[in-house]
Amino acid sequence: MSDAAASSRRTVLALAGAGLLSAALPAVAADRPILQATTSQVADLLRAIAGDTATISSLMGEGIDPHSYKLTRSDTVALMKADAVFHSGLFLEGKMADMLDKLSASKPVHAAASALPTDRLIHPDGADAHPDPHVWMDPTLWRLALLGVRDRLSSLYPANTALYAANADKAAAAYEALNLYAAQVLGSVPEKTRVLVTAHDAFSYLGRAFGLQVVGIQGISTESEAGLQRIESMVSLLVDRKIPAVFVETSVSDRNIQALIQGAAAKGHKVSIGGSLYSDAMGPPGTYEGTYVGMIDHNVTTIAQALGGTVPARGFQGRLAAR
Ligand SMILES: [Zn+2]
């Protein structure tokens, strides 16, 4: 608690002791826990569950790549000040691992992905290697992450348990409806073009959930470099399968994607950019695409449309920007 908050609480207690306040004390601002998220997706989970009972912020915003993100001095201050820290987990925030580990000695640190059954994790490089951390791409997995955060918050702040439960139920229902919508629009893509080509491997969970073959030029982390051979084999895939579109990502450079488009053009196959996807960061704060549901709606609607599927003009809830 800050000095100012401690002093205002002392004042309230003194007034109460002097019989100057009625029996039922309103919650004072100092009782609002400070919940610090690493990514905007995790902050969205916290907002969905805790609403305005907590002060919630995210270290990383729009267009930020979590794999390579290094903590700034002010991030470290924010983490120290927080009452509890929530991160995505599975080493998504690769360069923060030590800090998160250290913090867990002095305050609650919760990984959203810790709620997921291990048999639903994807291990792209074999069972012994790190699992793919991009679990929010499957709404049924993110729903489990939501319920895990609800339980952790309830154990930390039991007075709010009923509110957290009601809020989580509402968000879980929205994720379920979103999942049905995604299955419907991605299911409308013709069998032959169900191939999602992106800059890095962030979409394996989406692909598994909705029957798309997913090919990222870089591996699951943006930290690895794409080889020339990899680019050439992907050009062949695009040409052979007549894939009409590839996708760029808001948080990753599109250099490799441009190399693919030029490679396919040299072999007489025109590939267009099917749109920009939100892989590891959501859209701008305050917009629909800046929410978890809006992010996934944007992605699945954009992908289905560019690969020849049938989509409503403005997506799942009619809230997407006009396309
Ligand atoms: Zn990623």
PDB file of C-alpha atoms and ligand atoms in Angstrom:
ATOM      1  CA  MET A   1       0.000   0.000   0.000  1.00  0.00           C
ATOM      2  CA  SER A   2       1.278   3.497  -0.768  1.00  0.00           C
ATOM      3  CA  ASP A   3       1.866   6.020   2.002  1.00  0.00           C
ATOM      4  CA  ALA A   4      -1.051   8.115   0.797  1.00  0.00           C
ATOM      5  CA  ALA A   5      -3.362   5.095   0.703  1.00  0.00           C
ATOM      6  CA  ALA A   6      -2.217   3.971   4.151  1.00  0.00           C
ATOM      7  CA  SER A   7      -2.813   7.418   5.526  1.00  0.00           C
ATOM      8  CA  SER A   8      -6.289   7.683   3.984  1.00  0.00           C
ATOM      9  CA  ARG A   9      -7.146   4.270   5.408  1.00  0.00           C
ATOM     10  CA  ARG A  10      -5.909   5.397   8.847  1.00  0.00           C
ATOM     11  CA  THR A  11      -8.147   8.458   8.543  1.00  0.00           C
ATOM     12  CA  VAL A  12     -11.150   6.283   7.693  1.00  0.00           C
ATOM     13  CA  LEU A  13     -10.401   3.975  10.598  1.00  0.00           C
ATOM     14  CA  ALA A  14      -9.982   6.917  12.965  1.00  0.00           C
ATOM     15  CA  LEU A  15     -13.287   8.421  11.849  1.00  0.00           C
ATOM     16  CA  ALA A  16     -15.000   5.043  12.199  1.00  0.00           C
ATOM     17  CA  GLY A  17     -13.520   4.623  15.662  1.00  0.00           C
ATOM     18  CA  ALA A  18     -14.854   8.044  16.631  1.00  0.00           C
ATOM     19  CA  GLY A  19     -18.334   6.974  15.522  1.00  0.00           C
ATOM     20  CA  LEU A  20     -18.339   9.557  12.736  1.00  0.00           C
ATOM     21  CA  LEU A  21     -18.973   7.042   9.955  1.00  0.00           C
ATOM     22  CA  SER A  22     -21.971   4.790   9.620  1.00  0.00           C
ATOM     23  CA  ALA A  23     -21.428   1.102  10.267  1.00  0.00           C
ATOM     24  CA  ALA A  24     -21.158   0.030   6.632  1.00  0.00           C
ATOM     25  CA  LEU A  25     -17.925   1.480   5.295  1.00  0.00           C
ATOM     26  CA  PRO A  26     -17.820   1.909   1.549  1.00  0.00           C
ATOM     27  CA  ALA A  27     -14.881   0.211  -0.164  1.00  0.00           C
ATOM     28  CA  VAL A  28     -12.047   2.735  -0.160  1.00  0.00           C
ATOM     29  CA  ALA A  29      -9.913   3.152  -3.233  1.00  0.00           C
ATOM     30  CA  ALA A  30      -6.964   1.551  -1.475  1.00  0.00           C
ATOM     31  CA  ASP A  31      -8.870  -1.738  -1.407  1.00  0.00           C
ATOM     32  CA  ARG A  32      -8.886  -1.960  -5.188  1.00  0.00           C
ATOM     33  CA  PRO A  33      -6.116  -4.407  -5.939  1.00  0.00           C
ATOM     34  CA  ILE A  34      -3.561  -3.475  -8.586  1.00  0.00           C
ATOM     35  CA  LEU A  35      -3.477  -6.333 -11.094  1.00  0.00           C
ATOM     36  CA  GLN A  36      -0.627  -6.150 -13.575  1.00  0.00           C
ATOM     37  CA  ALA A  37      -0.866  -8.148 -16.810  1.00  0.00           C
ATOM     38  CA  THR A  38       1.992  -8.685 -19.247  1.00  0.00           C
ATOM     39  CA  THR A  39       0.047  -8.933 -22.525  1.00  0.00           C
ATOM     40  CA  SER A  40      -3.150  -7.195 -23.578  1.00  0.00           C
ATOM     41  CA  GLN A  41      -4.917 -10.562 -23.969  1.00  0.00           C
ATOM     42  CA  VAL A  42      -4.269 -11.352 -20.316  1.00  0.00           C
ATOM     43  CA  ALA A  43      -5.372  -7.850 -19.271  1.00  0.00           C
ATOM     44  CA  ASP A  44      -8.592  -8.506 -21.216  1.00  0.00           C
ATOM     45  CA  LEU A  45      -9.208 -11.667 -19.120  1.00  0.00           C
ATOM     46  CA  LEU A  46      -8.694  -9.666 -15.931  1.00  0.00           C
ATOM     47  CA  ARG A  47     -11.058  -6.915 -17.098  1.00  0.00           C
ATOM     48  CA  ALA A  48     -13.689  -9.475 -18.075  1.00  0.00           C
ATOM     49  CA  ILE A  49     -13.617 -11.016 -14.596  1.00  0.00           C
ATOM     50  CA  ALA A  50     -12.700  -8.235 -12.182  1.00  0.00           C
ATOM     51  CA  GLY A  51     -14.210  -5.286 -14.083  1.00  0.00           C
ATOM     52  CA  ASP A  52     -13.782  -2.062 -12.145  1.00  0.00           C
ATOM     53  CA  THR A  53     -13.134  -3.767  -8.803  1.00  0.00           C
ATOM     54  CA  ALA A  54      -9.434  -3.674  -9.657  1.00  0.00           C
ATOM     55  CA  THR A  55      -6.890  -1.411 -11.300  1.00  0.00           C
ATOM     56  CA  ILE A  56      -5.770  -3.374 -14.361  1.00  0.00           C
ATOM     57  CA  SER A  57      -3.064  -2.587 -16.879  1.00  0.00           C
ATOM     58  CA  SER A  58      -0.901  -4.356 -19.418  1.00  0.00           C
ATOM     59  CA  LEU A  59       2.836  -3.904 -19.933  1.00  0.00           C
ATOM     60  CA  MET A  60       2.584  -4.586 -23.672  1.00  0.00           C
ATOM     61  CA  GLY A  61       0.163  -2.811 -25.964  1.00  0.00           C
ATOM     62  CA  GLU A  62      -0.832  -2.769 -29.596  1.00  0.00           C
ATOM     63  CA  GLY A  63       1.700  -4.132 -32.088  1.00  0.00           C
ATOM     64  CA  ILE A  64       4.198  -5.327 -29.468  1.00  0.00           C
ATOM     65  CA  ASP A  65       5.986  -8.655 -29.917  1.00  0.00           C
ATOM     66  CA  PRO A  66       6.081 -10.508 -26.569  1.00  0.00           C
ATOM     67  CA  HIS A  67       8.804 -12.995 -27.605  1.00  0.00           C
ATOM     68  CA  SER A  68      11.428 -10.284 -27.873  1.00  0.00           C
ATOM     69  CA  TYR A  69       9.991  -7.784 -25.379  1.00  0.00           C
ATOM     70  CA  LYS A  70      12.434  -6.621 -22.728  1.00  0.00           C
ATOM     71  CA  LEU A  71      11.202  -5.018 -19.509  1.00  0.00           C
ATOM     72  CA  THR A  72      11.726  -1.280 -19.259  1.00  0.00           C
ATOM     73  CA  ARG A  73      12.556   0.479 -16.016  1.00  0.00           C
ATOM     74  CA  SER A  74       8.937   1.646 -15.640  1.00  0.00           C
ATOM     75  CA  ASP A  75       7.682  -1.920 -16.285  1.00  0.00           C
ATOM     76  CA  THR A  76       9.819  -3.132 -13.407  1.00  0.00           C
ATOM     77  CA  VAL A  77       8.379  -0.406 -11.162  1.00  0.00           C
ATOM     78  CA  ALA A  78       4.837  -1.411 -12.207  1.00  0.00           C
ATOM     79  CA  LEU A  79       5.549  -5.073 -11.444  1.00  0.00           C
ATOM     80  CA  MET A  80       6.938  -4.170  -8.025  1.00  0.00           C
ATOM     81  CA  LYS A  81       3.894  -2.016  -7.208  1.00  0.00           C
ATOM     82  CA  ALA A  82       1.336  -4.626  -8.299  1.00  0.00           C
ATOM     83  CA  ASP A  83      -0.608  -6.690  -5.789  1.00  0.00           C
ATOM     84  CA  ALA A  84      -0.637  -9.629  -8.213  1.00  0.00           C
ATOM     85  CA  VAL A  85       0.905 -10.304 -11.622  1.00  0.00           C
ATOM     86  CA  PHE A  86      -0.774 -12.238 -14.445  1.00  0.00           C
ATOM     87  CA  HIS A  87       1.156 -13.418 -17.476  1.00  0.00           C
ATOM     88  CA  SER A  88       0.311 -15.583 -20.466  1.00  0.00           C
ATOM     89  CA  GLY A  89       2.825 -18.334 -19.712  1.00  0.00           C
ATOM     90  CA  LEU A  90       4.573 -21.197 -21.578  1.00  0.00           C
ATOM     91  CA  PHE A  91       7.524 -18.844 -22.087  1.00  0.00           C
ATOM     92  CA  LEU A  92       5.611 -16.520 -24.417  1.00  0.00           C
ATOM     93  CA  GLU A  93       7.247 -13.696 -22.482  1.00  0.00           C
ATOM     94  CA  GLY A  94      10.654 -15.310 -22.974  1.00  0.00           C
ATOM     95  CA  LYS A  95      12.791 -12.422 -21.762  1.00  0.00           C
ATOM     96  CA  MET A  96      10.728 -11.871 -18.596  1.00  0.00           C
ATOM     97  CA  ALA A  97      11.006 -15.405 -17.240  1.00  0.00           C
ATOM     98  CA  ASP A  98      13.655 -14.573 -14.623  1.00  0.00           C
ATOM     99  CA  MET A  99      11.809 -11.504 -13.399  1.00  0.00           C
ATOM    100  CA  LEU A 100       8.491 -13.367 -13.116  1.00  0.00           C
ATOM    101  CA  ASP A 101      10.235 -16.120 -11.225  1.00  0.00           C
ATOM    102  CA  LYS A 102      11.797 -13.641  -8.798  1.00  0.00           C
ATOM    103  CA  LEU A 103       8.495 -11.815  -8.266  1.00  0.00           C
ATOM    104  CA  SER A 104       6.720 -15.047  -7.362  1.00  0.00           C
ATOM    105  CA  ALA A 105       8.708 -15.149  -4.115  1.00  0.00           C
ATOM    106  CA  SER A 106       7.024 -11.954  -2.899  1.00  0.00           C
ATOM    107  CA  LYS A 107       3.568 -11.815  -4.536  1.00  0.00           C
ATOM    108  CA  PRO A 108       1.049 -13.952  -6.434  1.00  0.00           C
ATOM    109  CA  VAL A 109       2.186 -14.563 -10.030  1.00  0.00           C
ATOM    110  CA  HIS A 110      -0.282 -16.459 -12.196  1.00  0.00           C
ATOM    111  CA  ALA A 111       0.219 -17.883 -15.696  1.00  0.00           C
ATOM    112  CA  ALA A 112      -3.026 -17.924 -17.686  1.00  0.00           C
ATOM    113  CA  ALA A 113      -1.898 -21.055 -19.518  1.00  0.00           C
ATOM    114  CA  SER A 114      -1.394 -22.925 -16.235  1.00  0.00           C
ATOM    115  CA  ALA A 115      -5.111 -23.817 -16.285  1.00  0.00           C
ATOM    116  CA  LEU A 116      -4.797 -25.815 -19.513  1.00  0.00           C
ATOM    117  CA  PRO A 117      -4.594 -29.608 -19.503  1.00  0.00           C
ATOM    118  CA  THR A 118      -1.146 -30.610 -20.773  1.00  0.00           C
ATOM    119  CA  ASP A 119      -2.631 -32.990 -23.338  1.00  0.00           C
ATOM    120  CA  ARG A 120      -4.197 -30.044 -25.164  1.00  0.00           C
ATOM    121  CA  LEU A 121      -0.888 -28.257 -25.642  1.00  0.00           C
ATOM    122  CA  ILE A 122       0.880 -28.448 -28.999  1.00  0.00           C
ATOM    123  CA  HIS A 123       4.553 -29.479 -29.017  1.00  0.00           C
ATOM    124  CA  PRO A 124       5.860 -28.465 -32.438  1.00  0.00           C
ATOM    125  CA  ASP A 125       9.428 -29.616 -31.776  1.00  0.00           C
ATOM    126  CA  GLY A 126       8.694 -32.847 -29.944  1.00  0.00           C
ATOM    127  CA  ALA A 127       7.326 -33.652 -26.504  1.00  0.00           C
ATOM    128  CA  ASP A 128      10.447 -32.570 -24.633  1.00  0.00           C
ATOM    129  CA  ALA A 129      10.610 -29.099 -26.143  1.00  0.00           C
ATOM    130  CA  HIS A 130       8.616 -26.052 -25.024  1.00  0.00           C
ATOM    131  CA  PRO A 131       4.932 -26.216 -25.922  1.00  0.00           C
ATOM    132  CA  ASP A 132       3.561 -23.619 -28.343  1.00  0.00           C
ATOM    133  CA  PRO A 133       2.504 -20.643 -26.148  1.00  0.00           C
ATOM    134  CA  HIS A 134      -0.147 -19.139 -28.529  1.00  0.00           C
ATOM    135  CA  VAL A 135      -3.061 -20.774 -26.710  1.00  0.00           C
ATOM    136  CA  TRP A 136      -5.481 -17.811 -26.980  1.00  0.00           C
ATOM    137  CA  MET A 137      -5.953 -18.681 -30.668  1.00  0.00           C
ATOM    138  CA  ASP A 138      -8.339 -21.486 -29.637  1.00  0.00           C
ATOM    139  CA  PRO A 139     -11.343 -19.928 -27.851  1.00  0.00           C
ATOM    140  CA  THR A 140     -12.075 -23.210 -26.035  1.00  0.00           C
ATOM    141  CA  LEU A 141      -8.571 -23.091 -24.511  1.00  0.00           C
ATOM    142  CA  TRP A 142      -8.815 -19.394 -23.659  1.00  0.00           C
ATOM    143  CA  ARG A 143     -12.120 -20.135 -21.935  1.00  0.00           C
ATOM    144  CA  LEU A 144     -10.232 -22.534 -19.649  1.00  0.00           C
ATOM    145  CA  ALA A 145      -7.600 -19.852 -19.059  1.00  0.00           C
ATOM    146  CA  LEU A 146     -10.437 -17.461 -18.129  1.00  0.00           C
ATOM    147  CA  LEU A 147     -11.824 -19.914 -15.572  1.00  0.00           C
ATOM    148  CA  GLY A 148      -8.334 -20.398 -14.112  1.00  0.00           C
ATOM    149  CA  VAL A 149      -7.918 -16.643 -13.670  1.00  0.00           C
ATOM    150  CA  ARG A 150     -11.393 -16.491 -12.075  1.00  0.00           C
ATOM    151  CA  ASP A 151     -10.386 -19.136  -9.540  1.00  0.00           C
ATOM    152  CA  ARG A 152      -7.076 -17.454  -8.741  1.00  0.00           C
ATOM    153  CA  LEU A 153      -8.741 -14.062  -8.267  1.00  0.00           C
ATOM    154  CA  SER A 154     -11.421 -15.645  -6.069  1.00  0.00           C
ATOM    155  CA  SER A 155      -8.789 -17.183  -3.822  1.00  0.00           C
ATOM    156  CA  LEU A 156      -6.958 -13.838  -3.585  1.00  0.00           C
ATOM    157  CA  TYR A 157     -10.067 -11.671  -3.076  1.00  0.00           C
ATOM    158  CA  PRO A 158     -12.780 -13.999  -1.738  1.00  0.00           C
ATOM    159  CA  ALA A 159     -15.215 -11.142  -1.042  1.00  0.00           C
ATOM    160  CA  ASN A 160     -15.652 -10.771  -4.815  1.00  0.00           C
ATOM    161  CA  THR A 161     -16.177 -14.460  -5.586  1.00  0.00           C
ATOM    162  CA  ALA A 162     -19.817 -14.135  -6.650  1.00  0.00           C
ATOM    163  CA  LEU A 163     -19.109 -11.165  -8.906  1.00  0.00           C
ATOM    164  CA  TYR A 164     -16.119 -12.898 -10.511  1.00  0.00           C
ATOM    165  CA  ALA A 165     -18.242 -16.012 -11.118  1.00  0.00           C
ATOM    166  CA  ALA A 166     -21.052 -14.052 -12.790  1.00  0.00           C
ATOM    167  CA  ASN A 167     -18.629 -12.063 -14.947  1.00  0.00           C
ATOM    168  CA  ALA A 168     -16.675 -15.172 -15.952  1.00  0.00           C
ATOM    169  CA  ASP A 169     -19.891 -16.966 -16.947  1.00  0.00           C
ATOM    170  CA  LYS A 170     -20.781 -14.073 -19.237  1.00  0.00           C
ATOM    171  CA  ALA A 171     -17.336 -13.987 -20.857  1.00  0.00           C
ATOM    172  CA  ALA A 172     -17.245 -17.795 -21.197  1.00  0.00           C
ATOM    173  CA  ALA A 173     -20.592 -17.711 -23.034  1.00  0.00           C
ATOM    174  CA  ALA A 174     -19.210 -15.077 -25.416  1.00  0.00           C
ATOM    175  CA  TYR A 175     -16.118 -17.210 -26.115  1.00  0.00           C
ATOM    176  CA  GLU A 176     -18.345 -20.228 -26.827  1.00  0.00           C
ATOM    177  CA  ALA A 177     -20.449 -18.241 -29.304  1.00  0.00           C
ATOM    178  CA  LEU A 178     -17.256 -16.911 -30.901  1.00  0.00           C
ATOM    179  CA  ASN A 179     -15.981 -20.470 -31.240  1.00  0.00           C
ATOM    180  CA  LEU A 180     -19.158 -21.523 -33.066  1.00  0.00           C
ATOM    181  CA  TYR A 181     -18.876 -18.526 -35.386  1.00  0.00           C
ATOM    182  CA  ALA A 182     -15.216 -19.328 -36.153  1.00  0.00           C
ATOM    183  CA  ALA A 183     -16.097 -22.960 -36.940  1.00  0.00           C
ATOM    184  CA  GLN A 184     -18.846 -21.764 -39.267  1.00  0.00           C
ATOM    185  CA  VAL A 185     -16.852 -19.207 -41.311  1.00  0.00           C
ATOM    186  CA  LEU A 186     -13.604 -21.204 -41.458  1.00  0.00           C
ATOM    187  CA  GLY A 187     -15.650 -24.301 -42.319  1.00  0.00           C
ATOM    188  CA  SER A 188     -16.898 -22.447 -45.411  1.00  0.00           C
ATOM    189  CA  VAL A 189     -13.356 -22.219 -46.875  1.00  0.00           C
ATOM    190  CA  PRO A 190     -12.899 -24.699 -49.750  1.00  0.00           C
ATOM    191  CA  GLU A 191     -10.923 -27.819 -48.731  1.00  0.00           C
ATOM    192  CA  LYS A 192      -8.081 -27.128 -51.178  1.00  0.00           C
ATOM    193  CA  THR A 193      -7.232 -23.645 -49.923  1.00  0.00           C
ATOM    194  CA  ARG A 194      -7.412 -24.378 -46.211  1.00  0.00           C
ATOM    195  CA  VAL A 195      -3.838 -23.300 -45.736  1.00  0.00           C
ATOM    196  CA  LEU A 196      -2.916 -20.384 -43.502  1.00  0.00           C
ATOM    197  CA  VAL A 197       0.474 -18.888 -44.343  1.00  0.00           C
ATOM    198  CA  THR A 198       1.761 -16.317 -41.852  1.00  0.00           C
ATOM    199  CA  ALA A 199       5.023 -14.691 -40.802  1.00  0.00           C
ATOM    200  CA  HIS A 200       5.504 -16.694 -37.593  1.00  0.00           C
ATOM    201  CA  ASP A 201       3.926 -19.826 -36.178  1.00  0.00           C
ATOM    202  CA  ALA A 202       1.276 -18.242 -33.944  1.00  0.00           C
ATOM    203  CA  PHE A 203      -1.798 -19.969 -35.372  1.00  0.00           C
ATOM    204  CA  SER A 204      -1.300 -23.709 -34.731  1.00  0.00           C
ATOM    205  CA  TYR A 205      -4.056 -23.808 -32.103  1.00  0.00           C
ATOM    206  CA  LEU A 206      -6.437 -22.015 -34.448  1.00  0.00           C
ATOM    207  CA  GLY A 207      -5.522 -24.444 -37.229  1.00  0.00           C
ATOM    208  CA  ARG A 208      -6.057 -27.492 -35.050  1.00  0.00           C
ATOM    209  CA  ALA A 209      -9.380 -26.194 -33.724  1.00  0.00           C
ATOM    210  CA  PHE A 210     -10.840 -25.346 -37.134  1.00  0.00           C
ATOM    211  CA  GLY A 211      -9.142 -27.667 -39.623  1.00  0.00           C
ATOM    212  CA  LEU A 212      -6.633 -25.343 -41.301  1.00  0.00           C
ATOM    213  CA  GLN A 213      -3.102 -26.321 -42.242  1.00  0.00           C
ATOM    214  CA  VAL A 214      -0.887 -23.665 -40.707  1.00  0.00           C
ATOM    215  CA  VAL A 215       2.531 -22.705 -42.015  1.00  0.00           C
ATOM    216  CA  GLY A 216       4.595 -20.005 -40.346  1.00  0.00           C
ATOM    217  CA  ILE A 217       7.792 -18.857 -42.034  1.00  0.00           C
ATOM    218  CA  GLN A 218       9.544 -18.366 -38.722  1.00  0.00           C
ATOM    219  CA  GLY A 219       9.127 -20.829 -35.871  1.00  0.00           C
ATOM    220  CA  ILE A 220       6.896 -20.342 -32.825  1.00  0.00           C
ATOM    221  CA  SER A 221       9.155 -17.568 -31.615  1.00  0.00           C
ATOM    222  CA  THR A 222       9.904 -14.501 -33.710  1.00  0.00           C
ATOM    223  CA  GLU A 223      13.465 -14.787 -32.405  1.00  0.00           C
ATOM    224  CA  SER A 224      14.454 -17.434 -34.988  1.00  0.00           C
ATOM    225  CA  GLU A 225      15.455 -16.537 -38.577  1.00  0.00           C
ATOM    226  CA  ALA A 226      13.709 -17.989 -41.611  1.00  0.00           C
ATOM    227  CA  GLY A 227      16.091 -19.806 -43.973  1.00  0.00           C
ATOM    228  CA  LEU A 228      16.120 -19.414 -47.741  1.00  0.00           C
ATOM    229  CA  GLN A 229      15.250 -23.088 -48.130  1.00  0.00           C
ATOM    230  CA  ARG A 230      12.158 -22.643 -45.990  1.00  0.00           C
ATOM    231  CA  ILE A 231      11.006 -19.742 -48.167  1.00  0.00           C
ATOM    232  CA  GLU A 232      11.510 -21.825 -51.322  1.00  0.00           C
ATOM    233  CA  SER A 233       9.516 -24.789 -50.030  1.00  0.00           C
ATOM    234  CA  MET A 234       6.713 -22.447 -48.993  1.00  0.00           C
ATOM    235  CA  VAL A 235       6.655 -20.825 -52.449  1.00  0.00           C
ATOM    236  CA  SER A 236       6.195 -24.322 -53.923  1.00  0.00           C
ATOM    237  CA  LEU A 237       3.300 -24.982 -51.531  1.00  0.00           C
ATOM    238  CA  LEU A 238       1.575 -21.728 -52.570  1.00  0.00           C
ATOM    239  CA  VAL A 239       2.023 -22.450 -56.275  1.00  0.00           C
ATOM    240  CA  ASP A 240       1.067 -26.156 -56.129  1.00  0.00           C
ATOM    241  CA  ARG A 241      -2.044 -25.646 -54.030  1.00  0.00           C
ATOM    242  CA  LYS A 242      -2.964 -22.337 -55.738  1.00  0.00           C
ATOM    243  CA  ILE A 243      -3.301 -20.644 -52.348  1.00  0.00           C
ATOM    244  CA  PRO A 244      -4.774 -17.189 -53.095  1.00  0.00           C
ATOM    245  CA  ALA A 245      -3.577 -15.278 -50.034  1.00  0.00           C
ATOM    246  CA  VAL A 246      -0.988 -15.037 -47.284  1.00  0.00           C
ATOM    247  CA  PHE A 247      -1.231 -12.956 -44.127  1.00  0.00           C
ATOM    248  CA  VAL A 248       0.841 -10.356 -42.338  1.00  0.00           C
ATOM    249  CA  GLU A 249       0.818  -9.813 -38.581  1.00  0.00           C
ATOM    250  CA  THR A 250       0.525  -6.560 -36.692  1.00  0.00           C
ATOM    251  CA  SER A 251       3.382  -7.418 -34.308  1.00  0.00           C
ATOM    252  CA  VAL A 252       5.844  -9.034 -36.765  1.00  0.00           C
ATOM    253  CA  SER A 253       7.796  -7.644 -39.728  1.00  0.00           C
ATOM    254  CA  ASP A 254       6.348  -8.639 -43.140  1.00  0.00           C
ATOM    255  CA  ARG A 255       9.749  -8.946 -44.857  1.00  0.00           C
ATOM    256  CA  ASN A 256       9.474 -12.744 -45.237  1.00  0.00           C
ATOM    257  CA  ILE A 257       5.888 -12.545 -46.473  1.00  0.00           C
ATOM    258  CA  GLN A 258       6.975 -10.172 -49.259  1.00  0.00           C
ATOM    259  CA  ALA A 259       9.685 -12.690 -50.252  1.00  0.00           C
ATOM    260  CA  LEU A 260       6.977 -15.372 -50.584  1.00  0.00           C
ATOM    261  CA  ILE A 261       4.736 -13.188 -52.744  1.00  0.00           C
ATOM    262  CA  GLN A 262       7.638 -12.329 -55.066  1.00  0.00           C
ATOM    263  CA  GLY A 263       8.745 -15.971 -55.198  1.00  0.00           C
ATOM    264  CA  ALA A 264       5.266 -17.139 -56.200  1.00  0.00           C
ATOM    265  CA  ALA A 265       4.954 -14.329 -58.790  1.00  0.00           C
ATOM    266  CA  ALA A 266       8.244 -15.473 -60.373  1.00  0.00           C
ATOM    267  CA  LYS A 267       6.586 -18.873 -60.895  1.00  0.00           C
ATOM    268  CA  GLY A 268       3.480 -17.295 -62.414  1.00  0.00           C
ATOM    269  CA  HIS A 269       1.154 -17.576 -59.391  1.00  0.00           C
ATOM    270  CA  LYS A 270      -0.364 -14.411 -57.983  1.00  0.00           C
ATOM    271  CA  VAL A 271      -0.687 -14.371 -54.189  1.00  0.00           C
ATOM    272  CA  SER A 272      -2.193 -11.393 -52.433  1.00  0.00           C
ATOM    273  CA  ILE A 273      -1.969 -10.227 -48.850  1.00  0.00           C
ATOM    274  CA  GLY A 274      -5.195 -11.519 -47.333  1.00  0.00           C
ATOM    275  CA  GLY A 275      -5.055  -9.017 -44.535  1.00  0.00           C
ATOM    276  CA  SER A 276      -3.267  -8.206 -41.327  1.00  0.00           C
ATOM    277  CA  LEU A 277      -3.844 -10.594 -38.420  1.00  0.00           C
ATOM    278  CA  TYR A 278      -3.543 -10.036 -34.692  1.00  0.00           C
ATOM    279  CA  SER A 279      -1.181 -12.791 -33.610  1.00  0.00           C
ATOM    280  CA  ASP A 280       0.498 -11.870 -30.340  1.00  0.00           C
ATOM    281  CA  ALA A 281      -1.030  -8.443 -29.668  1.00  0.00           C
ATOM    282  CA  MET A 282      -4.596  -7.155 -29.898  1.00  0.00           C
ATOM    283  CA  GLY A 283      -5.824  -4.068 -31.760  1.00  0.00           C
ATOM    284  CA  PRO A 284      -5.803  -0.484 -30.460  1.00  0.00           C
ATOM    285  CA  PRO A 285      -7.216   0.035 -26.942  1.00  0.00           C
ATOM    286  CA  GLY A 286     -10.796   1.267 -26.952  1.00  0.00           C
ATOM    287  CA  THR A 287     -11.658  -0.455 -30.256  1.00  0.00           C
ATOM    288  CA  TYR A 288     -13.539  -3.728 -30.792  1.00  0.00           C
ATOM    289  CA  GLU A 289     -10.361  -5.262 -32.257  1.00  0.00           C
ATOM    290  CA  GLY A 290      -8.644  -4.224 -29.032  1.00  0.00           C
ATOM    291  CA  THR A 291     -10.682  -6.868 -27.144  1.00  0.00           C
ATOM    292  CA  TYR A 292     -10.101 -10.622 -27.156  1.00  0.00           C
ATOM    293  CA  VAL A 293     -13.400 -11.370 -28.903  1.00  0.00           C
ATOM    294  CA  GLY A 294     -12.775  -8.630 -31.481  1.00  0.00           C
ATOM    295  CA  MET A 295      -9.241  -9.852 -32.132  1.00  0.00           C
ATOM    296  CA  ILE A 296     -10.337 -13.419 -32.871  1.00  0.00           C
ATOM    297  CA  ASP A 297     -13.400 -12.233 -34.822  1.00  0.00           C
ATOM    298  CA  HIS A 298     -11.134 -10.061 -36.983  1.00  0.00           C
ATOM    299  CA  ASN A 299      -8.699 -12.935 -37.545  1.00  0.00           C
ATOM    300  CA  VAL A 300     -11.159 -15.669 -38.455  1.00  0.00           C
ATOM    301  CA  THR A 301     -13.313 -13.370 -40.602  1.00  0.00           C
ATOM    302  CA  THR A 302     -10.255 -12.025 -42.464  1.00  0.00           C
ATOM    303  CA  ILE A 303      -8.803 -15.517 -43.014  1.00  0.00           C
ATOM    304  CA  ALA A 304     -12.084 -17.086 -44.159  1.00  0.00           C
ATOM    305  CA  GLN A 305     -12.821 -14.256 -46.570  1.00  0.00           C
ATOM    306  CA  ALA A 306      -9.334 -14.197 -48.157  1.00  0.00           C
ATOM    307  CA  LEU A 307      -9.220 -17.974 -48.618  1.00  0.00           C
ATOM    308  CA  GLY A 308     -12.560 -18.102 -50.419  1.00  0.00           C
ATOM    309  CA  GLY A 309     -15.016 -18.722 -47.579  1.00  0.00           C
ATOM    310  CA  THR A 310     -18.324 -16.989 -46.896  1.00  0.00           C
ATOM    311  CA  VAL A 311     -18.419 -14.361 -44.156  1.00  0.00           C
ATOM    312  CA  PRO A 312     -20.855 -11.729 -42.900  1.00  0.00           C
ATOM    313  CA  ALA A 313     -19.629  -8.274 -43.989  1.00  0.00           C
ATOM    314  CA  ARG A 314     -18.910  -7.110 -40.439  1.00  0.00           C
ATOM    315  CA  GLY A 315     -18.127 -10.348 -38.699  1.00  0.00           C
ATOM    316  CA  PHE A 316     -19.434 -12.241 -35.691  1.00  0.00           C
ATOM    317  CA  GLN A 317     -21.366  -9.454 -33.982  1.00  0.00           C
ATOM    318  CA  GLY A 318     -21.552  -6.899 -36.805  1.00  0.00           C
ATOM    319  CA  ARG A 319     -18.881  -4.900 -34.992  1.00  0.00           C
ATOM    320  CA  LEU A 320     -15.830  -5.282 -37.209  1.00  0.00           C
ATOM    321  CA  ALA A 321     -14.588  -2.258 -39.132  1.00  0.00           C
ATOM    322  CA  ALA A 322     -16.128  -2.206 -42.617  1.00  0.00           C
ATOM    323  CA  ARG A 323     -14.160  -4.362 -45.062  1.00  0.00           C
TER     324      ARG A 323
HETATM  325 ZN    ZN B   1       4.186 -15.422 -31.227  1.00  0.00          ZN
END
